[in-house]
PDB file of C-alpha atoms in Angstrom:
ATOM      1  CA  MET H  14      18.164 -18.821 -17.796  1.00 39.00           C
ATOM      2  CA  THR H  15      21.757 -18.771 -16.514  1.00 41.00           C
ATOM      3  CA  ALA H  16      24.323 -16.874 -14.676  1.00 44.00           C
ATOM      4  CA  ILE H  17      22.869 -17.497 -10.855  1.00 43.00           C
ATOM      5  CA  LEU H  18      23.333 -15.198  -8.111  1.00 45.00           C
ATOM      6  CA  PRO H  19      23.869 -16.375  -4.695  1.00 40.00           C
ATOM      7  CA  VAL H  20      21.192 -15.423  -2.117  1.00 41.00           C
ATOM      8  CA  SER H  21      24.073 -13.725  -0.534  1.00 37.00           C
ATOM      9  CA  ALA H  22      24.605 -11.508  -3.487  1.00 38.00           C
ATOM     10  CA  ALA H  23      21.210 -10.691  -4.069  1.00 41.00           C
ATOM     11  CA  ARG H  24      20.854  -9.259  -0.331  1.00 40.00           C
ATOM     12  CA  ASN H  25      23.762  -7.635  -0.697  1.00 37.00           C
ATOM     13  CA  ALA H  26      22.661  -5.785  -4.187  1.00 37.00           C
ATOM     14  CA  ARG H  27      19.054  -4.769  -2.468  1.00 38.00           C
ATOM     15  CA  ALA H  28      20.758  -3.801   0.557  1.00 37.00           C
ATOM     16  CA  GLU H  29      23.141  -1.890  -1.477  1.00 36.00           C
ATOM     17  CA  ALA H  30      21.132  -0.181  -3.900  1.00 38.00           C
ATOM     18  CA  PRO H  31      19.251   2.865  -3.527  1.00 41.00           C
ATOM     19  CA  ALA H  32      15.843   2.771  -4.965  1.00 43.00           C
ATOM     20  CA  THR H  33      16.656   6.378  -6.867  1.00 44.00           C
ATOM     21  CA  ILE H  34      19.392   4.440  -8.922  1.00 50.00           C
ATOM     22  CA  ASP H  35      19.389   5.035 -12.808  1.00 59.00           C
ATOM     23  CA  ALA H  36      21.042   5.515 -15.986  1.00 61.00           C
ATOM     24  CA  PRO H  37      21.799   8.351 -17.604  1.00 60.00           C
ATOM     25  CA  ALA H  38      20.084   9.117 -21.110  1.00 57.00           C
ATOM     26  CA  GLY H  39      21.127   7.000 -23.971  1.00 69.00           C
ATOM     27  CA  ALA H  40      22.544   4.114 -21.449  1.00 75.00           C
ATOM     28  CA  SER H  41      23.490   0.874 -23.281  1.00 86.00           C
ATOM     29  CA  ALA H  42      21.214  -2.057 -22.612  1.00 86.00           C
ATOM     30  CA  GLU H  43      23.230  -3.552 -19.898  1.00 87.00           C
ATOM     31  CA  VAL H  44      23.389  -0.441 -18.036  1.00 90.00           C
ATOM     32  CA  LEU H  45      19.571  -0.078 -18.307  1.00 91.00           C
ATOM     33  CA  THR H  46      19.139  -3.336 -17.164  1.00 92.00           C
ATOM     34  CA  ALA H  47      21.615  -3.245 -13.956  1.00 93.00           C
ATOM     35  CA  ALA H  48      19.826  -0.234 -12.934  1.00 94.00           C
ATOM     36  CA  LEU H  49      15.939  -1.730 -13.229  1.00 95.00           C
ATOM     37  CA  ARG H  50      17.076  -4.875 -11.580  1.00 95.00           C
ATOM     38  CA  SER H  51      19.013  -2.338  -8.435  1.00 95.00           C
ATOM     39  CA  ARG H  52      15.548  -0.386  -8.291  1.00 95.00           C
ATOM     40  CA  ILE H  53      13.354  -3.880  -8.298  1.00 96.00           C
ATOM     41  CA  LEU H  54      16.259  -5.191  -5.765  1.00 96.00           C
ATOM     42  CA  ALA H  55      15.555  -2.030  -3.346  1.00 95.00           C
ATOM     43  CA  ALA H  56      11.763  -2.085  -3.521  1.00 94.00           C
ATOM     44  CA  HIS H  57       9.532  -3.137  -0.899  1.00 92.00           C
ATOM     45  CA  SER H  58       7.144  -3.728  -3.977  1.00 94.00           C
ATOM     46  CA  ALA H  59       7.750  -4.678  -7.501  1.00 95.00           C
ATOM     47  CA  THR H  60       4.986  -3.093  -8.342  1.00 95.00           C
ATOM     48  CA  PHE H  61       5.453   0.758  -7.188  1.00 94.00           C
ATOM     49  CA  ALA H  62       9.396   0.081  -8.535  1.00 95.00           C
ATOM     50  CA  LEU H  63       8.059  -0.551 -12.109  1.00 95.00           C
ATOM     51  CA  GLU H  64       5.747   1.731 -12.240  1.00 95.00           C
ATOM     52  CA  SER H  65       8.416   4.708 -11.338  1.00 95.00           C
ATOM     53  CA  TRP H  66      10.313   3.311 -13.831  1.00 95.00           C
ATOM     54  CA  CYS H  67       7.688   3.340 -16.636  1.00 94.00           C
ATOM     55  CA  ALA H  68       7.466   7.208 -15.567  1.00 94.00           C
ATOM     56  CA  ASP H  69      10.688   7.921 -15.362  1.00 93.00           C
ATOM     57  CA  HIS H  70      11.481   6.644 -18.832  1.00 92.00           C
ATOM     58  CA  LYS H  71       7.965   7.670 -20.453  1.00 92.00           C
ATOM     59  CA  LEU H  72       7.429   4.433 -21.501  1.00 93.00           C
ATOM     60  CA  ALA H  73       3.396   4.972 -21.381  1.00 93.00           C
ATOM     61  CA  ALA H  74       1.481   8.236 -21.232  1.00 92.00           C
ATOM     62  CA  ASP H  75       0.074   6.918 -18.366  1.00 92.00           C
ATOM     63  CA  PRO H  76       2.594   4.677 -15.804  1.00 91.00           C
ATOM     64  CA  ARG H  77      -0.084   2.951 -13.854  1.00 93.00           C
ATOM     65  CA  LEU H  78       0.324  -1.094 -13.995  1.00 95.00           C
ATOM     66  CA  VAL H  79      -2.476  -3.527 -15.396  1.00 96.00           C
ATOM     67  CA  ALA H  80      -1.995  -7.265 -14.362  1.00 96.00           C
ATOM     68  CA  GLU H  81      -3.322  -9.548 -17.404  1.00 96.00           C
ATOM     69  CA  ARG H  82      -4.082 -12.867 -15.977  1.00 94.00           C
ATOM     70  CA  LEU H  83      -2.953 -15.633 -17.981  1.00 94.00           C
ATOM     71  CA  ALA H  84      -4.660 -18.520 -18.626  1.00 90.00           C
ATOM     72  CA  GLY H  85      -3.164 -21.858 -17.721  1.00 90.00           C
ATOM     73  CA  PRO H  86      -3.080 -24.772 -14.616  1.00 92.00           C
ATOM     74  CA  ASP H  87      -2.123 -23.983 -10.905  1.00 93.00           C
ATOM     75  CA  LYS H  88       1.462 -24.386 -10.220  1.00 94.00           C
ATOM     76  CA  PRO H  89       1.686 -26.104  -6.996  1.00 93.00           C
ATOM     77  CA  LEU H  90       4.232 -24.949  -4.417  1.00 93.00           C
ATOM     78  CA  THR H  91       7.396 -26.440  -3.373  1.00 94.00           C
ATOM     79  CA  ALA H  92       8.381 -28.025  -0.163  1.00 94.00           C
ATOM     80  CA  ALA H  93      10.748 -25.295  -0.401  1.00 95.00           C
ATOM     81  CA  GLN H  94       8.544 -22.586  -0.423  1.00 96.00           C
ATOM     82  CA  ARG H  95       5.554 -23.907   2.007  1.00 96.00           C
ATOM     83  CA  VAL H  96       8.849 -23.541   4.325  1.00 96.00           C
ATOM     84  CA  ARG H  97       9.523 -19.987   3.541  1.00 97.00           C
ATOM     85  CA  LEU H  98       5.995 -19.248   3.799  1.00 97.00           C
ATOM     86  CA  GLY H  99       5.923 -20.617   7.123  1.00 97.00           C
ATOM     87  CA  ILE H 100       2.679 -23.110   6.185  1.00 96.00           C
ATOM     88  CA  GLY H 101       1.711 -26.500   6.357  1.00 93.00           C
ATOM     89  CA  PRO H 102       1.169 -29.264   3.624  1.00 92.00           C
ATOM     90  CA  ASP H 103      -2.573 -28.647   3.865  1.00 92.00           C
ATOM     91  CA  GLU H 104      -2.791 -24.630   4.029  1.00 94.00           C
ATOM     92  CA  PRO H 105      -4.677 -23.253   0.770  1.00 95.00           C
ATOM     93  CA  VAL H 106      -2.916 -21.125  -1.557  1.00 96.00           C
ATOM     94  CA  ARG H 107      -3.985 -19.965  -4.367  1.00 96.00           C
ATOM     95  CA  TYR H 108      -1.980 -19.358  -7.452  1.00 96.00           C
ATOM     96  CA  ARG H 109      -2.243 -15.792 -10.002  1.00 95.00           C
ATOM     97  CA  ARG H 110      -0.058 -15.645 -13.091  1.00 96.00           C
ATOM     98  CA  VAL H 111       0.057 -12.614 -14.587  1.00 97.00           C
ATOM     99  CA  ARG H 112       1.988  -9.952 -16.919  1.00 97.00           C
ATOM    100  CA  LEU H 113       2.111  -6.603 -15.820  1.00 97.00           C
ATOM    101  CA  ALA H 114       1.962  -4.058 -18.363  1.00 96.00           C
ATOM    102  CA  CYS H 115       2.616  -0.433 -18.670  1.00 95.00           C
ATOM    103  CA  GLY H 116       0.600   1.268 -21.681  1.00 93.00           C
ATOM    104  CA  ASP H 117       1.265  -1.360 -24.318  1.00 93.00           C
ATOM    105  CA  ARG H 118       4.508  -2.788 -23.229  1.00 95.00           C
ATOM    106  CA  VAL H 119       4.251  -5.825 -20.743  1.00 96.00           C
ATOM    107  CA  LEU H 120       6.978  -5.083 -18.493  1.00 96.00           C
ATOM    108  CA  SER H 121       7.302  -8.632 -16.551  1.00 97.00           C
ATOM    109  CA  GLU H 122       5.525 -11.940 -16.046  1.00 97.00           C
ATOM    110  CA  ALA H 123       4.869 -13.133 -12.778  1.00 97.00           C
ATOM    111  CA  ASP H 124       4.386 -16.549 -10.956  1.00 97.00           C
ATOM    112  CA  ASN H 125       2.309 -15.653  -7.754  1.00 97.00           C
ATOM    113  CA  TRP H 126       1.556 -17.859  -4.870  1.00 97.00           C
ATOM    114  CA  TYR H 127      -0.664 -16.407  -1.736  1.00 98.00           C
ATOM    115  CA  VAL H 128      -2.126 -17.132   1.521  1.00 98.00           C
ATOM    116  CA  PRO H 129      -5.862 -15.732   1.343  1.00 97.00           C
ATOM    117  CA  ALA H 130      -6.160 -16.684   4.665  1.00 97.00           C
ATOM    118  CA  ARG H 131      -3.545 -14.406   5.326  1.00 97.00           C
ATOM    119  CA  LEU H 132      -5.351 -11.298   3.335  1.00 97.00           C
ATOM    120  CA  THR H 133      -8.225  -9.548   4.039  1.00 97.00           C
ATOM    121  CA  ALA H 134     -11.617 -10.608   2.192  1.00 97.00           C
ATOM    122  CA  ASP H 135     -11.682  -7.653   0.049  1.00 97.00           C
ATOM    123  CA  MET H 136      -8.058  -8.203  -1.193  1.00 98.00           C
ATOM    124  CA  ASN H 137      -8.973 -11.909  -2.054  1.00 98.00           C
ATOM    125  CA  ALA H 138     -12.204 -10.562  -4.185  1.00 97.00           C
ATOM    126  CA  THR H 139      -9.813  -7.833  -5.291  1.00 97.00           C
ATOM    127  CA  LEU H 140      -7.359 -10.721  -6.847  1.00 96.00           C
ATOM    128  CA  ASP H 141      -9.697 -12.870  -8.193  1.00 94.00           C
ATOM    129  CA  GLY H 142     -11.867  -9.958  -9.686  1.00 93.00           C
ATOM    130  CA  THR H 143      -9.788  -7.628 -10.929  1.00 95.00           C
ATOM    131  CA  ARG H 144      -6.837  -6.903 -13.178  1.00 95.00           C
ATOM    132  CA  THR H 145      -5.348  -4.772  -9.935  1.00 96.00           C
ATOM    133  CA  PRO H 146      -1.171  -5.459 -10.069  1.00 97.00           C
ATOM    134  CA  PHE H 147      -0.807  -7.979  -6.522  1.00 97.00           C
ATOM    135  CA  GLY H 148       1.778  -5.234  -4.761  1.00 95.00           C
ATOM    136  CA  ARG H 149      -1.158  -2.392  -4.874  1.00 96.00           C
ATOM    137  CA  VAL H 150      -3.657  -4.906  -3.511  1.00 97.00           C
ATOM    138  CA  VAL H 151      -1.564  -5.635  -0.361  1.00 97.00           C
ATOM    139  CA  ARG H 152      -0.365  -2.065   0.087  1.00 95.00           C
ATOM    140  CA  THR H 153      -2.032  -1.631   3.263  1.00 95.00           C
ATOM    141  CA  LEU H 154      -0.068  -4.653   4.612  1.00 95.00           C
ATOM    142  CA  ALA H 155       3.044  -2.515   4.541  1.00 94.00           C
ATOM    143  CA  PRO H 156       4.656  -5.363   2.709  1.00 95.00           C
ATOM    144  CA  VAL H 157       8.354  -6.008   3.362  1.00 96.00           C
ATOM    145  CA  ARG H 158      10.426  -8.427   0.285  1.00 96.00           C
ATOM    146  CA  ARG H 159      12.943 -10.709   0.714  1.00 96.00           C
ATOM    147  CA  THR H 160      15.341 -11.637  -2.239  1.00 96.00           C
ATOM    148  CA  VAL H 161      15.252 -15.776  -2.519  1.00 96.00           C
ATOM    149  CA  ALA H 162      17.462 -15.606  -5.805  1.00 96.00           C
ATOM    150  CA  VAL H 163      18.180 -13.626  -8.947  1.00 96.00           C
ATOM    151  CA  ARG H 164      19.139 -14.855 -12.064  1.00 95.00           C
ATOM    152  CA  ALA H 165      20.573 -13.401 -15.072  1.00 90.00           C
ATOM    153  CA  GLY H 166      18.421 -13.742 -18.664  1.00 80.00           C
ATOM    154  CA  ASN H 167      19.507 -13.145 -22.046  1.00 67.00           C
ATOM    155  CA  GLN H 168      23.448 -13.139 -22.233  1.00 64.00           C
ATOM    156  CA  THR H 169      23.963 -12.730 -25.711  1.00 65.00           C
ATOM    157  CA  GLY H 170      23.682  -9.071 -25.605  1.00 61.00           C
ATOM    158  CA  ALA H 171      19.952  -8.985 -27.844  1.00 63.00           C
ATOM    159  CA  HIS H 172      16.981  -7.946 -26.246  1.00 70.00           C
ATOM    160  CA  GLY H 173      13.883  -8.179 -27.892  1.00 85.00           C
ATOM    161  CA  PRO H 174      10.579  -7.676 -26.419  1.00 89.00           C
ATOM    162  CA  SER H 175       9.890 -11.062 -24.742  1.00 89.00           C
ATOM    163  CA  ASP H 176      13.402 -11.386 -24.033  1.00 92.00           C
ATOM    164  CA  PRO H 177      14.253 -11.932 -20.511  1.00 94.00           C
ATOM    165  CA  LEU H 178      16.730  -9.756 -18.955  1.00 95.00           C
ATOM    166  CA  PHE H 179      16.536 -11.119 -15.674  1.00 96.00           C
ATOM    167  CA  GLU H 180      14.277 -13.184 -13.068  1.00 97.00           C
ATOM    168  CA  VAL H 181      13.984 -12.605  -9.110  1.00 97.00           C
ATOM    169  CA  ASP H 182      12.021 -14.482  -6.482  1.00 97.00           C
ATOM    170  CA  ALA H 183      11.179 -12.985  -3.435  1.00 98.00           C
ATOM    171  CA  VAL H 184       9.031 -13.279  -0.224  1.00 98.00           C
ATOM    172  CA  LEU H 185       6.537 -10.865   1.120  1.00 97.00           C
ATOM    173  CA  THR H 186       6.209 -10.919   4.551  1.00 97.00           C
ATOM    174  CA  THR H 187       3.906  -8.732   6.179  1.00 95.00           C
ATOM    175  CA  GLY H 188       5.282  -5.366   8.104  1.00 91.00           C
ATOM    176  CA  ALA H 189       5.100  -7.612  11.108  1.00 92.00           C
ATOM    177  CA  GLY H 190       6.861 -10.389   9.163  1.00 95.00           C
ATOM    178  CA  LEU H 191       4.483 -12.500   8.495  1.00 97.00           C
ATOM    179  CA  PRO H 192       5.014 -14.107   4.828  1.00 98.00           C
ATOM    180  CA  PHE H 193       2.017 -14.352   2.736  1.00 98.00           C
ATOM    181  CA  CYS H 194       3.318 -14.333  -0.772  1.00 98.00           C
ATOM    182  CA  GLU H 195       5.998 -15.810  -2.753  1.00 98.00           C
ATOM    183  CA  VAL H 196       6.551 -14.589  -6.798  1.00 97.00           C
ATOM    184  CA  VAL H 197       8.529 -15.583  -9.505  1.00 97.00           C
ATOM    185  CA  GLU H 198       9.475 -12.634 -11.692  1.00 97.00           C
ATOM    186  CA  THR H 199      11.078 -12.487 -15.255  1.00 97.00           C
ATOM    187  CA  TYR H 200      11.541  -9.216 -16.277  1.00 97.00           C
ATOM    188  CA  LEU H 201      11.454  -8.184 -20.063  1.00 95.00           C
ATOM    189  CA  GLY H 202      13.014  -6.631 -22.858  1.00 93.00           C
ATOM    190  CA  SER H 203      10.006  -4.251 -23.344  1.00 94.00           C
ATOM    191  CA  ALA H 204      11.061  -2.516 -20.299  1.00 94.00           C
ATOM    192  CA  LEU H 205      13.881  -1.143 -21.430  1.00 92.00           C
ATOM    193  CA  PRO H 206      12.971   2.192 -23.271  1.00 88.00           C
ATOM    194  CA  GLN H 207      15.009   1.668 -26.406  1.00 76.00           C
ATOM    195  CA  ALA H 208      13.272  -1.770 -27.164  1.00 60.00           C
ATOM    196  CA  GLN H 209      10.706  -2.267 -29.924  1.00 50.00           C
ATOM    197  CA  HIS H 210       7.077  -3.539 -28.651  1.00 47.00           C
TER     198      HIS H 210
END
């Protein structure tokens, strides 16, 4: 990953980018990537932003996302992440790594750390036992996203299906302002309409 945008730039991008920003038919990969990034930064839910992107660009017959769990060791939270979540060093946190797929396209991969005590028992059970995307599970919390950082991906101009387009770090809070999740999302070349998959 290269080209880190300062947090202020990420916040400004989110504030200035309407959720309906889009690219014209036949747009270049760079224009499409910028449109997708603007849509994600303007949204309160990456799940629903990706589903609308998938529907608008007809990436699959059914634009509903599925979260494919990835096996592997848990990644521990950093001290800075615990501060952003407003939790102490001993507060239990769960980790979930997923690929978000629309049809046969994997649009993004995400590392997700969440505070189970700030979710309902039903939400925790759904996250543990299903392929439901996080954004859909926590929708009743009226989540609000705060962008922490945005990093540019592949700058060579070539965008294969698994090439990273950009990364977003964000904290999710309830509508009342209580932080309950931090995510690191990597958006992939397969999200571009012309990508071979």
